[in-house]
Structures are given as structure tokens and as C-alpha cells.
Coordinates of C-alpha atoms and ligand atoms in Angstrom, one line a residue:
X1 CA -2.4 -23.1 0.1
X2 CA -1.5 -27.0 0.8
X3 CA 2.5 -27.3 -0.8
X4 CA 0.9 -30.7 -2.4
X5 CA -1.3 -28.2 -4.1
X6 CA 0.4 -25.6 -5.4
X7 CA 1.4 -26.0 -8.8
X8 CA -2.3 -27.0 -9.5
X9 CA -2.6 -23.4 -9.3
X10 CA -2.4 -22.0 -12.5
X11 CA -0.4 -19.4 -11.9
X12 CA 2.3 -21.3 -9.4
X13 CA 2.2 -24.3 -12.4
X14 CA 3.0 -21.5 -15.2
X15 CA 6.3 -20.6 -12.8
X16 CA 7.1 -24.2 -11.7
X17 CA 7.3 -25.0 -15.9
X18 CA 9.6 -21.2 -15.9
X19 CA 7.4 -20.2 -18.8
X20 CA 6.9 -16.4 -18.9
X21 CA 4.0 -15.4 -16.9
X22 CA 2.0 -11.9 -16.5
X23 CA -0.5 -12.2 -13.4
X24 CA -2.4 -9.1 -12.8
X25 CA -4.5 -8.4 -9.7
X26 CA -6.7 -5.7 -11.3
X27 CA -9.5 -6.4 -8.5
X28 CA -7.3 -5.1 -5.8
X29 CA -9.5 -3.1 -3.4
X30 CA -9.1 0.5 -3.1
X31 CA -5.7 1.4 -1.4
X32 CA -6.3 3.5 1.4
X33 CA -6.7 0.6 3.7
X34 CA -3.8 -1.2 1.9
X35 CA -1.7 1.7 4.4
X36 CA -2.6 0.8 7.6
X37 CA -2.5 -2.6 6.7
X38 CA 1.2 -2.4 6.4
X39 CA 1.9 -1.5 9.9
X40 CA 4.7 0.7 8.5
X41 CA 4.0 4.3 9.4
X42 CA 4.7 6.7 6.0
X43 CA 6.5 9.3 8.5
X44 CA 9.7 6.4 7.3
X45 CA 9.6 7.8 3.8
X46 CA 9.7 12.0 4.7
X47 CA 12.2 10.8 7.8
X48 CA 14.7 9.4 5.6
X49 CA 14.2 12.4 2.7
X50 CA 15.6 14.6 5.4
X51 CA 18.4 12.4 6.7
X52 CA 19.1 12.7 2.7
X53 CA 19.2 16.2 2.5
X54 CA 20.8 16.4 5.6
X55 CA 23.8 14.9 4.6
X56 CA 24.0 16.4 0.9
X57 CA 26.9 18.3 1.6
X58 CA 28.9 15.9 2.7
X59 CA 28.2 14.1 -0.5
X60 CA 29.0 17.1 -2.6
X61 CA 32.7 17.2 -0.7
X62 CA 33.1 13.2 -0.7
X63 CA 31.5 12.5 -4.3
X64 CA 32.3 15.4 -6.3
X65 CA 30.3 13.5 -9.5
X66 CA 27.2 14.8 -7.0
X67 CA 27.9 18.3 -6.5
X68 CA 26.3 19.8 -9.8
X69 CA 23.1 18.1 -8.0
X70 CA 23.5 19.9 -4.5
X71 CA 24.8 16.5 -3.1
X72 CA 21.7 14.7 -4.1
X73 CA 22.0 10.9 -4.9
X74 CA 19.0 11.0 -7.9
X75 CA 18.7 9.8 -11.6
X76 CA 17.3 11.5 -15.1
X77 CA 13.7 10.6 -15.9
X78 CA 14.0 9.8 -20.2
X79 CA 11.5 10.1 -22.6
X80 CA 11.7 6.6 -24.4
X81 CA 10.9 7.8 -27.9
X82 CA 13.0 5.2 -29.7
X83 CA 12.3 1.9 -27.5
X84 CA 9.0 2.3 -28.0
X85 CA 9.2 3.2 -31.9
X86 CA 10.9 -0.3 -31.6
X87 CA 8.8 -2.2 -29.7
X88 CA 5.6 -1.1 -31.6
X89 CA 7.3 -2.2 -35.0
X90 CA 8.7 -6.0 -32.8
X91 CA 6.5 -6.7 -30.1
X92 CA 3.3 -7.3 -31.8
X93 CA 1.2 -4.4 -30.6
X94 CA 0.9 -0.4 -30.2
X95 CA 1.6 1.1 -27.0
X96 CA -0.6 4.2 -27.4
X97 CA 0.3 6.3 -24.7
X98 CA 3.6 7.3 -23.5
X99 CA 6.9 5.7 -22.5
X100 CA 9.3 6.8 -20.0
X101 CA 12.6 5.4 -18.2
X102 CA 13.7 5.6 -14.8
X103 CA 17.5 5.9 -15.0
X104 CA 18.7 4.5 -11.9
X105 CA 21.7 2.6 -14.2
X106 CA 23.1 6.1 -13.6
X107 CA 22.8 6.9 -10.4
X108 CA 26.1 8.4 -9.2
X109 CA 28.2 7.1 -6.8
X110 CA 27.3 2.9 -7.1
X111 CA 25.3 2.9 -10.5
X112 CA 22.2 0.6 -9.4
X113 CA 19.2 1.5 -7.5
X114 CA 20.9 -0.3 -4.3
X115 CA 22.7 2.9 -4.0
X116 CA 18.5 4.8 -2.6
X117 CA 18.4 1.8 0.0
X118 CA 22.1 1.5 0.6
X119 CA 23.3 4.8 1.0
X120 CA 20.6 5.4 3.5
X121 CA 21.0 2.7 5.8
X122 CA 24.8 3.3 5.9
X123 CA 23.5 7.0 7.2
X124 CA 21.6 6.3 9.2
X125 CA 24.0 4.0 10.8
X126 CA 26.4 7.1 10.9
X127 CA 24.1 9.3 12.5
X128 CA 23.8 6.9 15.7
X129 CA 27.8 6.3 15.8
X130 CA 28.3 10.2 15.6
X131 CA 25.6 10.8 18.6
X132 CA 27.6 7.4 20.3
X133 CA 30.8 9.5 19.7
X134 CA 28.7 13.1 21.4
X135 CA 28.7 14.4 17.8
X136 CA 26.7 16.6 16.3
X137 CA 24.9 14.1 14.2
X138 CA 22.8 16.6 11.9
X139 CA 25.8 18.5 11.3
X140 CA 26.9 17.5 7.8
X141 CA 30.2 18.6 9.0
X142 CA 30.5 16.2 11.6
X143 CA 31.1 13.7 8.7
X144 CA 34.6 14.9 7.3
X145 CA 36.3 15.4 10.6
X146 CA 38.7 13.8 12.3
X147 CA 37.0 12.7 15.8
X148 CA 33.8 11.1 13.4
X149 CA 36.3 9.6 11.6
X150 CA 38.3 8.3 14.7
X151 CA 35.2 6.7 16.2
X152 CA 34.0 5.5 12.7
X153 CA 37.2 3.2 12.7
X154 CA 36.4 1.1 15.6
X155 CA 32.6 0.2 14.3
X156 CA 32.0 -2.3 11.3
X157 CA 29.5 -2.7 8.8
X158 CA 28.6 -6.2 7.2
X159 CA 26.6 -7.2 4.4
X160 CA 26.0 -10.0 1.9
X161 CA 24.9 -9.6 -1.9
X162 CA 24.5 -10.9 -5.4
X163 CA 26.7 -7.6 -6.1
X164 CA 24.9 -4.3 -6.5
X165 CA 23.9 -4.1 -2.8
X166 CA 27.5 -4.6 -1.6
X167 CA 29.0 -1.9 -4.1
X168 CA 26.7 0.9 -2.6
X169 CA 27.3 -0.4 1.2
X170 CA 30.8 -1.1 0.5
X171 CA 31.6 2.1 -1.1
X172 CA 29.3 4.4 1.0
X173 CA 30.8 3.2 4.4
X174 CA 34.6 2.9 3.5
X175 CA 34.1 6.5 2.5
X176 CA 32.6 7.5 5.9
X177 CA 35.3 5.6 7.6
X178 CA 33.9 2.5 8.9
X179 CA 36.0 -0.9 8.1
X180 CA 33.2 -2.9 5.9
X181 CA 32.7 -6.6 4.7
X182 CA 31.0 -7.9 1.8
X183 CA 29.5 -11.2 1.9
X184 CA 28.9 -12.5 -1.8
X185 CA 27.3 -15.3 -3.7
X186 CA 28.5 -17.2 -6.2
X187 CA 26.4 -15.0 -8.9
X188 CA 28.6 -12.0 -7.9
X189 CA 30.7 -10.7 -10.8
X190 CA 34.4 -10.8 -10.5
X191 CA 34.6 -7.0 -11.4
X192 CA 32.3 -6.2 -8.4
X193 CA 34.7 -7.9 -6.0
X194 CA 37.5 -6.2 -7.3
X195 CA 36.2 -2.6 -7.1
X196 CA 35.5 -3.3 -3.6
X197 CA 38.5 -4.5 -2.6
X198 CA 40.4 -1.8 -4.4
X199 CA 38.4 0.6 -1.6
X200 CA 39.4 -1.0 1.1
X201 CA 36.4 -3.4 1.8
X202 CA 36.7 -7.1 2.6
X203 CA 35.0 -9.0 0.3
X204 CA 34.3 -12.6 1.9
X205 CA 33.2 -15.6 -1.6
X206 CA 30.6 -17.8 -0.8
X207 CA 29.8 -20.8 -3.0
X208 CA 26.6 -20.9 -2.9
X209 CA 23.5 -18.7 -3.2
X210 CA 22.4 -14.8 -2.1
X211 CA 20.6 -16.4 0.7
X212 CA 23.3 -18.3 2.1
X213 CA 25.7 -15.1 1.7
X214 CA 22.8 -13.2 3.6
X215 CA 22.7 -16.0 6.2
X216 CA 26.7 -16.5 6.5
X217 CA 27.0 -12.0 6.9
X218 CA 24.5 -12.2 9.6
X219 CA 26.2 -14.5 11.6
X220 CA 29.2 -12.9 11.2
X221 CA 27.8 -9.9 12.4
X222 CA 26.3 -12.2 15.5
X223 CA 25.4 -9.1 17.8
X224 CA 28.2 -6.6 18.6
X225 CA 27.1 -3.7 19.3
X226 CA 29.9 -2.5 17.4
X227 CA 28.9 -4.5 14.1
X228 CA 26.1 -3.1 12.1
X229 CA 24.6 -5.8 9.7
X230 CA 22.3 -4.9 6.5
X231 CA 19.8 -7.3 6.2
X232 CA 18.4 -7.4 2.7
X233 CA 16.0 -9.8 3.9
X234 CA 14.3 -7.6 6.7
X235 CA 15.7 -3.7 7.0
X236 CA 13.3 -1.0 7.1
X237 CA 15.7 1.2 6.5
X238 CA 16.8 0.5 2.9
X239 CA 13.0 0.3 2.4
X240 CA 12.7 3.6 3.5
X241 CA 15.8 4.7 1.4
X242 CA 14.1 3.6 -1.6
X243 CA 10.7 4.7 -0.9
X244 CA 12.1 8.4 -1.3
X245 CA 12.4 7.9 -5.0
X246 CA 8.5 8.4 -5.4
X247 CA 8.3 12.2 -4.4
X248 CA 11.1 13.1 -6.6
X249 CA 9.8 10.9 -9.5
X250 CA 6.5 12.8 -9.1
X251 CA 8.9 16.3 -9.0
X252 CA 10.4 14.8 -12.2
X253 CA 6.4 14.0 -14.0
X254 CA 5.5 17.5 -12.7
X255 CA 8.2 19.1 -14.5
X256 CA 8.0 17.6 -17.8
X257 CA 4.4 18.3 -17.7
X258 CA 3.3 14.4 -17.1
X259 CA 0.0 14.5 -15.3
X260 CA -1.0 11.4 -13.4
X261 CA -4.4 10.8 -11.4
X262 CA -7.1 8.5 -11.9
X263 CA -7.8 9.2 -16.0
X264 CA -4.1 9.1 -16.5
X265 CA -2.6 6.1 -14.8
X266 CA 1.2 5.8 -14.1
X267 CA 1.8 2.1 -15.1
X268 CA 5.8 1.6 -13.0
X269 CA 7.8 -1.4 -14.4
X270 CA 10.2 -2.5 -11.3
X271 CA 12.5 -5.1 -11.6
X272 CA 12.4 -7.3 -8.3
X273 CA 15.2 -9.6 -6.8
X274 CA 14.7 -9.8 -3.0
X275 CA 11.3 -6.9 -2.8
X276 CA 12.9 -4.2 -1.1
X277 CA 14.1 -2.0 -4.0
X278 CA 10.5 -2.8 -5.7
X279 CA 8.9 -2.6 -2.5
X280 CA 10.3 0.5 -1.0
X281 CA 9.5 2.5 -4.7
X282 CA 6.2 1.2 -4.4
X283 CA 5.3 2.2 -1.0
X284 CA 6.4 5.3 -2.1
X285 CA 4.6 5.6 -5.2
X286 CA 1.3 4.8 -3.7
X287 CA 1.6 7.5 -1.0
X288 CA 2.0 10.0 -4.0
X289 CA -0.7 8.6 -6.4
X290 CA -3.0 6.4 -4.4
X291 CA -4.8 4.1 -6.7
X292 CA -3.5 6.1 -9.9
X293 CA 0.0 4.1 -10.4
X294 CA 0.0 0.7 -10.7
X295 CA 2.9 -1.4 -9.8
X296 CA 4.3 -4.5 -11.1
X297 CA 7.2 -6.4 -10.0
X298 CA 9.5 -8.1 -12.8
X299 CA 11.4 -11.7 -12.1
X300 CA 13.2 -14.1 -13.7
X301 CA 11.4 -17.4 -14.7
X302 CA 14.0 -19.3 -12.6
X303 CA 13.9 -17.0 -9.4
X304 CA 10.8 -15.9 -9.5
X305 CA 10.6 -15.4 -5.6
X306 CA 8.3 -12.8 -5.0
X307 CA 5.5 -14.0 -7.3
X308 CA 6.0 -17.6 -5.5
X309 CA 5.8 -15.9 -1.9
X310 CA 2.8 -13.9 -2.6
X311 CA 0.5 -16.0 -4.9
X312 CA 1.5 -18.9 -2.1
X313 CA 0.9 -16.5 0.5
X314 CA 3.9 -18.4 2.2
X315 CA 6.0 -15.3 1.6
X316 CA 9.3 -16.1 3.3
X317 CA 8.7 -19.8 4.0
X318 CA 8.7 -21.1 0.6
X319 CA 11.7 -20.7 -2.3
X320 CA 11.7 -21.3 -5.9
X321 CA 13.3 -25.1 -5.6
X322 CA 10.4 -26.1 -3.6
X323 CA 9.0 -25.6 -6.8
X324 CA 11.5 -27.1 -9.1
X325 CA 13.3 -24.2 -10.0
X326 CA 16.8 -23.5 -10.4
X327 CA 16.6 -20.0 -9.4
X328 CA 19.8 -19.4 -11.2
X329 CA 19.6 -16.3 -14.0
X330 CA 22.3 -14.4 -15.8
X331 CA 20.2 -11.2 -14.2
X332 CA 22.9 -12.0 -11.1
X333 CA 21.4 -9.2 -9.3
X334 CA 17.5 -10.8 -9.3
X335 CA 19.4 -14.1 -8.3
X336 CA 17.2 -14.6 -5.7
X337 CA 15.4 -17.8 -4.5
X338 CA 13.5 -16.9 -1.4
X339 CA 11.9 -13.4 -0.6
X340 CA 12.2 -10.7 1.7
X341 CA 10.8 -11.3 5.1
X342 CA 8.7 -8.4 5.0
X343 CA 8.0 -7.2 1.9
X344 CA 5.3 -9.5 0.5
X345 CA 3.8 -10.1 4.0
X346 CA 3.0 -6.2 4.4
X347 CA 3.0 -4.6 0.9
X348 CA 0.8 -7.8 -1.2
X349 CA -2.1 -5.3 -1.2
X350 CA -0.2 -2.8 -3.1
X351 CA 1.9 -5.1 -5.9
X352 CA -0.9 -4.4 -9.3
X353 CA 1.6 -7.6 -10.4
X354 CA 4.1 -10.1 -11.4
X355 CA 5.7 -10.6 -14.5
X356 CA 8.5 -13.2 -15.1
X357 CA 10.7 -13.0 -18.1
X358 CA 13.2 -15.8 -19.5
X359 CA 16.8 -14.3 -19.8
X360 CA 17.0 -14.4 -23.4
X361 CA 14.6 -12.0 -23.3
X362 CA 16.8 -9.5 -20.9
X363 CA 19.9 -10.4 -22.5
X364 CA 18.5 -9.3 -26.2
X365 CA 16.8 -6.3 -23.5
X366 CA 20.3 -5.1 -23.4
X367 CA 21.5 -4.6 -27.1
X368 CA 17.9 -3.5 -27.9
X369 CA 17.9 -0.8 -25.6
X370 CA 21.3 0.4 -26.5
X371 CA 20.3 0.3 -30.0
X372 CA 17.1 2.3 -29.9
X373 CA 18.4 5.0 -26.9
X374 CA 22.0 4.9 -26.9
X375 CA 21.5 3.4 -23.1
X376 CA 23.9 0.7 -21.8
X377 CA 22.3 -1.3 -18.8
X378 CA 23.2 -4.9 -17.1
X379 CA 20.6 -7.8 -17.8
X380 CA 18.9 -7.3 -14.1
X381 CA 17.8 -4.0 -15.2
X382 CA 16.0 -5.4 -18.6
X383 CA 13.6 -7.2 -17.0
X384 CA 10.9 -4.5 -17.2
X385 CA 11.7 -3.7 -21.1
X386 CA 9.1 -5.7 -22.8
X387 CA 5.9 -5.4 -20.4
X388 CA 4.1 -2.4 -21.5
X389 CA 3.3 -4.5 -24.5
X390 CA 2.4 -7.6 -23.1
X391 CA -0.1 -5.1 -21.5
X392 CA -0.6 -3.9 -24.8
X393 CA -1.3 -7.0 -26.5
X394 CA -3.8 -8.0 -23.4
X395 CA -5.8 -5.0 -23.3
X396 CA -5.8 -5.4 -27.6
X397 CA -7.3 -8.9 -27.3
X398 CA -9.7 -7.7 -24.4
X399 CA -8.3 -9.3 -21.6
X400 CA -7.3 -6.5 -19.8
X401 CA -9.3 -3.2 -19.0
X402 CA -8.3 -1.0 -21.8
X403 CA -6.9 1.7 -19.2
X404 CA -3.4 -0.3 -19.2
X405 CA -3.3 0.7 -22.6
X406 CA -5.3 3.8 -23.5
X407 CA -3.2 7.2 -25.1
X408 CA -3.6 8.4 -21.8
X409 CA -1.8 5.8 -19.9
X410 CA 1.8 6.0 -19.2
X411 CA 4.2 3.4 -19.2
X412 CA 7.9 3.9 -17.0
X413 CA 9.9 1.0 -17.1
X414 CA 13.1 1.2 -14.1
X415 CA 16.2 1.0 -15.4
X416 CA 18.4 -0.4 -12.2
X417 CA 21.9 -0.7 -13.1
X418 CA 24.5 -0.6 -15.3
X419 CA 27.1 2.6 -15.6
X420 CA 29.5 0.6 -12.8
X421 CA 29.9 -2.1 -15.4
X422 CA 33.4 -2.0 -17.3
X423 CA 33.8 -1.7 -20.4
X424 CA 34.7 -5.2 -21.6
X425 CA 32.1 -6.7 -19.7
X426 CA 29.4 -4.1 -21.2
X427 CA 30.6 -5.5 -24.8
X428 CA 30.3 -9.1 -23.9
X429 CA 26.8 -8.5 -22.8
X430 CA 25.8 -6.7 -26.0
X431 CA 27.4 -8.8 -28.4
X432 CA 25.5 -11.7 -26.2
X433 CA 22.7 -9.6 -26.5
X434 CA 22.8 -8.6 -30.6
X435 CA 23.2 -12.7 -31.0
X436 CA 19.7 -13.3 -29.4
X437 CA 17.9 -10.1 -30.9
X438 CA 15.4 -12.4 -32.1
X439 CA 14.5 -13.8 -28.2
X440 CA 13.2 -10.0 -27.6
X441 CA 8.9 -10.5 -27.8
X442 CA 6.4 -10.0 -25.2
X443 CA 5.2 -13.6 -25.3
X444 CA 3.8 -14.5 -22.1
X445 CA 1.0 -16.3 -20.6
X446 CA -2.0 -13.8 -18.7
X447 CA -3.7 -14.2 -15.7
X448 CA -5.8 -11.5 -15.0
X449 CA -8.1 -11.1 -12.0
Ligands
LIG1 C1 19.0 -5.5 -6.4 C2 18.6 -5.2 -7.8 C3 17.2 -5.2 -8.2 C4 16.1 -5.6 -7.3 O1 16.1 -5.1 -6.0 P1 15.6 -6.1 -4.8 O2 15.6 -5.3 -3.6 O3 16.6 -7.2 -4.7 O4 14.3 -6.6 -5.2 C5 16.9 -4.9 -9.5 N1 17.9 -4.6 -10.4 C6 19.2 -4.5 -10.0 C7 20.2 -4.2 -11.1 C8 19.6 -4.8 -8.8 O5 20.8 -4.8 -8.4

């Protein structure tokens, strides 16, 4: 699309005006070709599942909060009984089938979904210092000893974030050893910085936004050998890290008897700053379900990069002010203006859609959620709350097949963060939250095609 016309799009003009959006690509074509069209090859996803397990051990030893888990970095899947009591009596229709969380706000160790991505790009990292060092690099032992640790010393690892990101590189590499610094944008929370520094990492403030802190890392990092930069813009191998999640998820369905496949779609609820976390889970998902999971990506209505990128079809090389948009949010961890190099570029064909929610709406998301599960999460990770009944409400009023909304159809809504946050802060956000109860609907405009 011509820049001079794209808000004449209908969908680009609903984002431009940040009113809440819903843009469904129901006519996507089959997705078997979708995988080649990537150009990633899946052998990523079962690679790093075994650099995972591999190292499980060492994470029983270094993170004792993982041992009753074998050393396994995973989260509980919930049965959403109350939310979606609550949302049927609020949100204006019935979800018939049933509702299910991911709970990634508990994953151990960093409490977001950055620590799938994170942790397994700071391993894999470690893996090619210990073979640098003559190590045995699949021995988890190697890890805890005292010539990995040597060698780990004189190596760096630099990153910038909105927050979450740093905490799981920040935390995961000062435990292995490796002196780390964490580039931040002005959206990072105070408490974040703190906790890092109280490891041991640098933490390096920026003024202005996640992509300049991504920008100012990288060239910090320039290219030593010796310097490992995580580029949240670009790195296959967070992607990979966060593709894993899919064949556990599908362990998780299996074992609570949840069947999936073409009569019972799996409708997944991801909400999306830069498109890797989304991205990864989704490449993942689509290997283990094909066309049976649909997958749809939740922003902000001020940074509401991915939608931009991919409707555009500019992917990288346009940003939400070229729009008119702020992109600032109090979701500080979907603070992001311009998308991830690679995600929309090679995974478009497999995004079922975009949703973009106003931050009223994920504020209240917080003290809604805690009052109808008990479950205390940060704004970011309430952006995927209130979309099974927007799809509700569509498939109601006929605008939407009524598969996205039939008993059979189930409805899992990510959680990504939240048990990191301290207490205070947690108390601010739900009293914030409890004061804009009323902001909680599922009013948004459709686009369905
Ligand atoms: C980072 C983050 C996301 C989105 O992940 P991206 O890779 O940036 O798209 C969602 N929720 C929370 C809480 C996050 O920290």
C-alpha cells in the first residue's frame, strides 16, 4: 500500500483513530504451505526442547522454585470457570464453549513469558562459550563449575527492554556467570531496574522508547566476539524458545481431556508487543494443530505495531506515529511502536488476527480477573481478557462463522506476566483497576474477511 493511502483502509483508519479493532482473516488458505513459506525450518522448535531439557538440572540446582518440576521452566494451564461466569453476565454475550488460561504470569524464575524466549537464547549462548572454553557443553554439569564459570566472566551479554525481556536475560545470565547489561526504555518500571541491579546486572536508562533502547544495546554490543546481543527485533532463537510452549500446551489439553482437531478448534488469545513471544507460540501451535488453532495477536490501540506492519504489509518499515499514534500504553511491556523484523514478514500467513484494546479496558482486566479467579497479573497480560466475546458477540450477530463460538470451541486466553510484580505496585494497579470496572466490555469494531 501507497503511505498516502493507508488510513483509507478501513482497518489502518480504525487504528490511526486508536478505536478498538478486531480484524479477522478467516479466508486464510490452508496452512501447510504457510510452513515452507516461512523459510524457518521446524527442526528450531524440537532443537531448542532439547537444549531445554538438557540443561534441567542445572536449573533444579540454580532455581530451586524449579525442582518440584524436574528443572523445567513451564506454567499451569487453568480452567477459567469464574472469568467466564463473569464475562457472560458483562460482556454482552455467551461464550458457549470452554475457557481456559495460559499462566505464564507464573512462570518461575522471571514471571512473564520472556522467561520461554529468554532463558533459551541465554543457553544457547552458554552452550557455545562452554565448547569456546573445550567444555562439555551437553553436560548440565558443566554449568556449576568452576572453569565454565571462569570463562563465563570474561564474555557479556546485552540487551534492551520495556522490562520483562531484561528480567529473564538479566537474571538467567548473571546466574550462569556472564556480566550482563540491560538497556531500558522509558516505559520500564522502577522496580524492574532495581531487581536487576540487586543481581548484579547493569542496567543502562534510556529516555526514549523500546526501539531506541533496542537500537542504543545493539550498538553497544557493536561486534565483539566476546559480547552476545539479544535482539528482540530479529533472534531466532527466542522464537524458538517460545515456540516450545506449543507441545507442552498440547501435553497440558491432552491431560485434562481437551480434545482439539478440526470440529473442536483451539481459539489462543496472545498478547503481542514486538511478535516474537506471539509469534514463536504460534509457530508452535500450528505445527501441533495445523489449521485447528487459530491465533490472534492482542495490542494496544496506541502501539498497535504488528496489526500496522502486517495489514500495511510494510512490516518493519512503518511504526505506529507514521500513523498518528502515540504508541505509549500503561501495558509497558506491549510499548512497542515498530515490529519485529521478522515476525510479520514470515509468519503473516499464520496470524487468524489482530485485536487492539484501549487500556482502560486492561487496567479494569486486572481487578476483574483477580476478582473472578483469585489471579493477580500486570496490564500487558490483560490484553487478551475480553476477546472471546467480542468473538462471541460476532458470531451472535452473524458476522463471524459460528465455529469461533460453537460449545465445541475453546477459548485460551495467555496470561504473560505478573507474579514478579511487588506488592505495592500490584495494589496500585487493582485499585486503578476496581476504579475503571465499568471500562471492562468487548466493544470493538469487526472486520472480518
Ligand atoms: C513482552 C511481553 C509480551 C509480548 O511479547 P512480544 O515478544 O514483545 O510480542 C506480552 N506480555 C508481556 C507481559 C510481555 O512482557
Amino acid at each position: 500500500m501507497e503511505p498516502m493511502t493507508l488510513t483509507a483502509d478501513p482497518v489502518i483508519g480504525t487504528l490511526a483513530r486508536s478505536e478498538p479493532l478486531t480484524w479477522l482473516r478467516t479466508g486464510l488458505p490452508p496452512i501447510a504451505g504457510a510452513f515452507a513459506e516461512t523459510g524457518l525450518d521446524p527442526t528450531l522448535i524440537t532443537d531448542a526442547a532439547a537444549r531445554l531439557r538438557r540443561f534441567a538440572p542445572w536449573f533444579a540446582e540454580a532455581f530451586p522454585e524449579t525442582r518440584a518440576a524436574g528443572g523445567i521452566v513451564e506454567s499451569g494451564l487453568a480452567e477459567a470457570a469464574g472469568l467466564r461466569a463473569l464475562g457472560n453476565a458483562r460482556l454482552g454475550a455467551h461464550l458457549r464453549g470452554r475457557l481456559l488460561l495460559k499462566r505464564d504470569d507464573a512462570l518461575p524464575v522471571s514471571g512473564s513469558i520472556k522467561a520461554r524466549g529468554g532463558f533459551h537464547e541465554v543457553l544457547e549462548f552458554a552452550e557455545a562459550v562452554a565448547r569456546e572454553a573445550s567444555l562439555d557443553a551437553e553436560d548440565p554439569r558443566t554449568y556449576g563449575s568452576r572453569s565454565f564459570r571462569d570463562a563465563a566472566r570474561t564474555y557479556s551479554v546485552v540487551v534492551g527492554s520495556t522490562g520483562n525481556l531484561g528480567m529473564s536475560i538479566g537474571i538467567l545470565s548473571a546466574a550462569l556467570g556472564f556480566s550482563v547489561t540491560v538497556h531500558m526504555s522509558a516505559d520500564a518500571r522502577e522496580w524492574k531496574k532495581a531487581l536487576l541491579r540487586e543481581r548484579g546486572v547493569e542496567v543502562v536508562e534510556h529516555r526514549g522508547p523500546f526501539d531506541e533502547a533496542v537500537a542504543a544495546g545493539r550498538a553497544a554490543a557493536g561486534d565483539d566476539p566476546r559480547v552476545h546481543f539479544v535482539d528482540d527485533e530479529s533472534s531466532v532463537s527466542l522464537f524458538a524458545g517460545y515456540a516450545t510452549a506449543a507441545a507442552r500446551l498440547r501435553a497440558q489439553l491432552e491431560e485434562r481431556g481437551v480434545r482439539i482437531d478440526a470440529r473442536h478448534p483451539l481459539v489462543v488469545h496472545l498478547p503481542c508487543g514486538v511478535g516474537g513471544g506471539p509469534g514463536g507460540v504460534t509457530y508452535g501451535l500450528k505445527r501441533e494443530f495445523g489449521d485447528s488453532v487459530r491465533c490472534v495477536f492482542a495490542e494496544p490501540v496506541r502501539s498497535p505495531a504488528m496489526a500496522l506492519g502486517v495489514r500495511s504489509g510494510l512490516h518493519s518499515d512503518i511504526c505506529v506515529q507514521d500513523i498518528g499514534l502515540s504508541g505509549l500504553t500503561a501495558a509497558d511491556g506491549l510499548a512497542v511502536s515498530r515490529p519485529s523484523r521478522f515476525i510479520g514478514e514470515r509468519l503473516a500467513p499464520m496470524i487468524d488476527g489482530f485485536a487492539t484494546v484501549g487500556d482502560a479496558v486492561m487496567q479494569a482486566g486486572v481487578a476483574v480477573l483477580e476478582e473472578a479467579e483469585g489471579i493477580r497479573i500486570e496490564p500487558s497480560a490483560a490484553a487478551g481478557l475480553t476477546l472471546p466475546w467480542r468473538m462471541a458477540r460476532a458470531a451472535e450477530a452473524g458476522g463471524l462463522p459460528a465455529s469461533w463460538n460453537s460449545p465445541e470451541t475453546v477459548h485460551l486466553v495467555w496470561l504473560t506476566g505478573g507474579s514478579m510484580v511487588p506488592a505495592e505496585e500490584m495494589e496500585a494497579y487493582l485499585e486503578q483497576g476496581r476504579a475503571l470496572a465499568e471500562e471492562f466490555t468487548a466493544d470493538a469494531a469487526l472486520f472480518a474477511e
